[in-house]
GROMACS .gro file of C-alpha atoms in nm:
model
  199
    1UNK     CA    1  -5.175   2.007  -2.085
    2UNK     CA    2  -5.424   1.729  -2.155
    3UNK     CA    3  -5.722   1.862  -1.961
    4UNK     CA    4  -5.931   1.547  -2.007
    5UNK     CA    5  -5.650   1.335  -1.865
    6UNK     CA    6  -5.617   1.568  -1.568
    7UNK     CA    7  -5.994   1.560  -1.506
    8UNK     CA    8  -5.986   1.180  -1.497
    9UNK     CA    9  -5.691   1.184  -1.256
   10UNK     CA   10  -5.866   1.425  -1.020
   11UNK     CA   11  -6.188   1.228  -1.056
   12UNK     CA   12  -6.006   0.916  -0.938
   13UNK     CA   13  -5.830   1.104  -0.656
   14UNK     CA   14  -6.164   1.236  -0.534
   15UNK     CA   15  -6.328   0.894  -0.563
   16UNK     CA   16  -6.066   0.723  -0.350
   17UNK     CA   17  -6.138   0.966  -0.066
   18UNK     CA   18  -6.421   0.720   0.002
   19UNK     CA   19  -6.163   0.471   0.130
   20UNK     CA   20  -6.157   0.674   0.452
   21UNK     CA   21  -6.519   0.569   0.511
   22UNK     CA   22  -6.458   0.194   0.480
   23UNK     CA   23  -6.446   0.052   0.829
   24UNK     CA   24  -6.240  -0.247   0.927
   25UNK     CA   25  -6.274  -0.482   1.224
   26UNK     CA   26  -5.929  -0.414   1.370
   27UNK     CA   27  -5.913  -0.172   1.660
   28UNK     CA   28  -5.657   0.105   1.691
   29UNK     CA   29  -5.381   0.027   1.939
   30UNK     CA   30  -5.566   0.202   2.223
   31UNK     CA   31  -5.885   0.005   2.153
   32UNK     CA   32  -6.092   0.327   2.134
   33UNK     CA   33  -6.227   0.267   1.785
   34UNK     CA   34  -6.173   0.057   1.474
   35UNK     CA   35  -5.942   0.168   1.195
   36UNK     CA   36  -6.055   0.249   0.843
   37UNK     CA   37  -5.906   0.126   0.516
   38UNK     CA   38  -5.705   0.442   0.450
   39UNK     CA   39  -5.545   0.424   0.794
   40UNK     CA   40  -5.466   0.056   0.737
   41UNK     CA   41  -5.303   0.133   0.400
   42UNK     CA   42  -5.092   0.416   0.543
   43UNK     CA   43  -4.979   0.204   0.836
   44UNK     CA   44  -4.874  -0.087   0.614
   45UNK     CA   45  -4.686   0.142   0.374
   46UNK     CA   46  -4.481   0.289   0.659
   47UNK     CA   47  -4.421  -0.059   0.799
   48UNK     CA   48  -4.295  -0.181   0.462
   49UNK     CA   49  -4.047   0.106   0.438
   50UNK     CA   50  -3.916   0.046   0.789
   51UNK     CA   51  -3.915  -0.334   0.784
   52UNK     CA   52  -3.800  -0.409   0.427
   53UNK     CA   53  -3.464  -0.531   0.557
   54UNK     CA   54  -3.649  -0.840   0.687
   55UNK     CA   55  -3.799  -0.937   0.350
   56UNK     CA   56  -3.693  -1.284   0.239
   57UNK     CA   57  -3.597  -1.145  -0.101
   58UNK     CA   58  -3.492  -0.802  -0.223
   59UNK     CA   59  -3.803  -0.599  -0.304
   60UNK     CA   60  -3.871  -0.291  -0.514
   61UNK     CA   61  -3.983  -0.061  -0.234
   62UNK     CA   62  -4.172   0.190  -0.450
   63UNK     CA   63  -4.368  -0.092  -0.613
   64UNK     CA   64  -4.442  -0.253  -0.277
   65UNK     CA   65  -4.559   0.073  -0.121
   66UNK     CA   66  -4.774   0.150  -0.428
   67UNK     CA   67  -4.929  -0.195  -0.398
   68UNK     CA   68  -5.006  -0.145  -0.028
   69UNK     CA   69  -5.155   0.201  -0.081
   70UNK     CA   70  -5.382   0.100  -0.367
   71UNK     CA   71  -5.482  -0.267  -0.336
   72UNK     CA   72  -5.769  -0.207  -0.091
   73UNK     CA   73  -5.926   0.070  -0.301
   74UNK     CA   74  -6.157  -0.200  -0.439
   75UNK     CA   75  -6.323  -0.208  -0.098
   76UNK     CA   76  -6.489   0.125  -0.181
   77UNK     CA   77  -6.734  -0.087  -0.383
   78UNK     CA   78  -6.679  -0.436  -0.242
   79UNK     CA   79  -6.660  -0.345   0.126
   80UNK     CA   80  -6.408  -0.485   0.370
   81UNK     CA   81  -6.437  -0.860   0.407
   82UNK     CA   82  -6.320  -0.948   0.756
   83UNK     CA   83  -6.025  -1.187   0.750
   84UNK     CA   84  -6.223  -1.447   0.947
   85UNK     CA   85  -6.560  -1.406   0.773
   86UNK     CA   86  -6.581  -1.744   0.602
   87UNK     CA   87  -6.917  -1.669   0.437
   88UNK     CA   88  -6.799  -1.332   0.302
   89UNK     CA   89  -6.490  -1.489   0.149
   90UNK     CA   90  -6.709  -1.702  -0.080
   91UNK     CA   91  -6.800  -1.393  -0.287
   92UNK     CA   92  -6.498  -1.172  -0.212
   93UNK     CA   93  -6.302  -1.248  -0.530
   94UNK     CA   94  -6.590  -1.170  -0.766
   95UNK     CA   95  -6.696  -0.855  -0.576
   96UNK     CA   96  -6.345  -0.717  -0.570
   97UNK     CA   97  -6.275  -0.796  -0.939
   98UNK     CA   98  -6.586  -0.597  -1.041
   99UNK     CA   99  -6.476  -0.313  -0.815
  100UNK     CA  100  -6.124  -0.317  -0.963
  101UNK     CA  101  -6.270  -0.284  -1.314
  102UNK     CA  102  -6.472   0.021  -1.216
  103UNK     CA  103  -6.235   0.204  -0.983
  104UNK     CA  104  -5.908   0.162  -1.172
  105UNK     CA  105  -6.109   0.224  -1.489
  106UNK     CA  106  -6.172   0.583  -1.377
  107UNK     CA  107  -5.809   0.671  -1.451
  108UNK     CA  108  -5.651   0.742  -1.789
  109UNK     CA  109  -5.600   0.403  -1.952
  110UNK     CA  110  -5.223   0.379  -1.896
  111UNK     CA  111  -5.248   0.457  -1.525
  112UNK     CA  112  -5.558   0.246  -1.476
  113UNK     CA  113  -5.387  -0.054  -1.632
  114UNK     CA  114  -5.080   0.001  -1.416
  115UNK     CA  115  -5.279   0.003  -1.090
  116UNK     CA  116  -5.494  -0.291  -1.202
  117UNK     CA  117  -5.177  -0.486  -1.280
  118UNK     CA  118  -5.044  -0.408  -0.930
  119UNK     CA  119  -5.374  -0.525  -0.780
  120UNK     CA  120  -5.365  -0.849  -0.982
  121UNK     CA  121  -5.004  -0.903  -0.873
  122UNK     CA  122  -5.095  -0.858  -0.507
  123UNK     CA  123  -5.386  -1.100  -0.541
  124UNK     CA  124  -5.169  -1.364  -0.712
  125UNK     CA  125  -4.914  -1.339  -0.427
  126UNK     CA  126  -4.626  -1.479  -0.631
  127UNK     CA  127  -4.366  -1.200  -0.666
  128UNK     CA  128  -4.130  -1.090  -0.385
  129UNK     CA  129  -4.317  -0.757  -0.363
  130UNK     CA  130  -4.659  -0.924  -0.338
  131UNK     CA  131  -4.537  -1.172  -0.078
  132UNK     CA  132  -4.385  -0.897   0.135
  133UNK     CA  133  -4.697  -0.680   0.094
  134UNK     CA  134  -4.909  -0.975   0.209
  135UNK     CA  135  -4.683  -1.016   0.511
  136UNK     CA  136  -4.752  -0.651   0.602
  137UNK     CA  137  -5.125  -0.708   0.549
  138UNK     CA  138  -5.118  -0.995   0.798
  139UNK     CA  139  -4.871  -0.866   1.056
  140UNK     CA  140  -5.026  -0.517   1.091
  141UNK     CA  141  -5.366  -0.637   1.220
  142UNK     CA  142  -5.197  -0.897   1.443
  143UNK     CA  143  -4.988  -0.621   1.599
  144UNK     CA  144  -5.294  -0.401   1.657
  145UNK     CA  145  -5.492  -0.692   1.798
  146UNK     CA  146  -5.219  -0.761   2.051
  147UNK     CA  147  -5.189  -0.389   2.139
  148UNK     CA  148  -5.567  -0.362   2.197
  149UNK     CA  149  -5.575  -0.671   2.422
  150UNK     CA  150  -5.702  -0.889   2.133
  151UNK     CA  151  -6.034  -0.705   2.149
  152UNK     CA  152  -6.142  -0.773   1.790
  153UNK     CA  153  -6.051  -1.142   1.800
  154UNK     CA  154  -6.247  -1.186   2.123
  155UNK     CA  155  -6.551  -1.003   1.981
  156UNK     CA  156  -6.556  -1.228   1.677
  157UNK     CA  157  -6.468  -1.549   1.860
  158UNK     CA  158  -6.163  -1.601   1.640
  159UNK     CA  159  -6.000  -1.940   1.683
  160UNK     CA  160  -5.628  -2.022   1.691
  161UNK     CA  161  -5.648  -2.236   1.379
  162UNK     CA  162  -5.814  -1.951   1.185
  163UNK     CA  163  -5.522  -1.719   1.257
  164UNK     CA  164  -5.272  -1.990   1.167
  165UNK     CA  165  -5.459  -2.062   0.842
  166UNK     CA  166  -5.465  -1.691   0.748
  167UNK     CA  167  -5.093  -1.669   0.811
  168UNK     CA  168  -4.984  -1.990   0.645
  169UNK     CA  169  -4.801  -1.791   0.375
  170UNK     CA  170  -4.691  -1.488   0.581
  171UNK     CA  171  -4.344  -1.640   0.619
  172UNK     CA  172  -4.303  -1.641   0.240
  173UNK     CA  173  -4.274  -1.263   0.257
  174UNK     CA  174  -4.066  -1.250   0.572
  175UNK     CA  175  -3.976  -1.552   0.779
  176UNK     CA  176  -3.831  -1.327   1.052
  177UNK     CA  177  -4.137  -1.104   1.080
  178UNK     CA  178  -4.372  -1.401   1.091
  179UNK     CA  179  -4.166  -1.558   1.371
  180UNK     CA  180  -4.165  -1.227   1.560
  181UNK     CA  181  -4.540  -1.180   1.513
  182UNK     CA  182  -4.611  -1.536   1.623
  183UNK     CA  183  -4.403  -1.505   1.938
  184UNK     CA  184  -4.507  -1.150   2.034
  185UNK     CA  185  -4.860  -1.101   1.900
  186UNK     CA  186  -5.020  -1.443   1.855
  187UNK     CA  187  -4.871  -1.668   2.122
  188UNK     CA  188  -4.941  -1.429   2.413
  189UNK     CA  189  -5.303  -1.405   2.300
  190UNK     CA  190  -5.329  -1.782   2.297
  191UNK     CA  191  -5.167  -1.810   2.640
  192UNK     CA  192  -5.409  -1.553   2.787
  193UNK     CA  193  -5.709  -1.731   2.639
  194UNK     CA  194  -5.797  -1.443   2.404
  195UNK     CA  195  -5.818  -1.681   2.108
  196UNK     CA  196  -6.065  -1.966   2.113
  197UNK     CA  197  -5.920  -2.317   2.105
  198UNK     CA  198  -6.004  -2.558   1.827
  199UNK     CA  199  -6.364  -2.677   1.833
   0.00000   0.00000   0.00000
């Protein structure tokens, strides 16, 4: 047994426990409180397993689930940047890249490189797995927003065009899931006036 390797692995495992403390702006379905990053990651991973039949292209499920479970670990350092925080998005890429260097760098080199490569792949959003993972990352909060009576979107004054802009590539991962989400999560919110109209 390589004890130094094992120490690094447990060091990383302990460090990522901090993901449970990173709050997001999306409410749980009952609207009682907001979810944290770890809950978000778990929810997306289960969604990907159950909904993979709707992916536009065949995806490697283990790779996709690994991507969903690990890509937001950078938010331990960088914090969660709300999807509709235009100011925060100006520095998001740099903050998260620094965080990726540190956090994935805690692992033994081979594992650290593997997770960093998965993170880079997710960010590039070019492979079937990354596109489907991005679809999960967009559909999951839309679903929860609809279930919680669009509470978060109302609080933040989110506009229709912002949601459409965020989801302009969701259909690249799954055309069917984007259509379903639009019709069942987004459109009803627009019809009920929960989303602000264009300025």
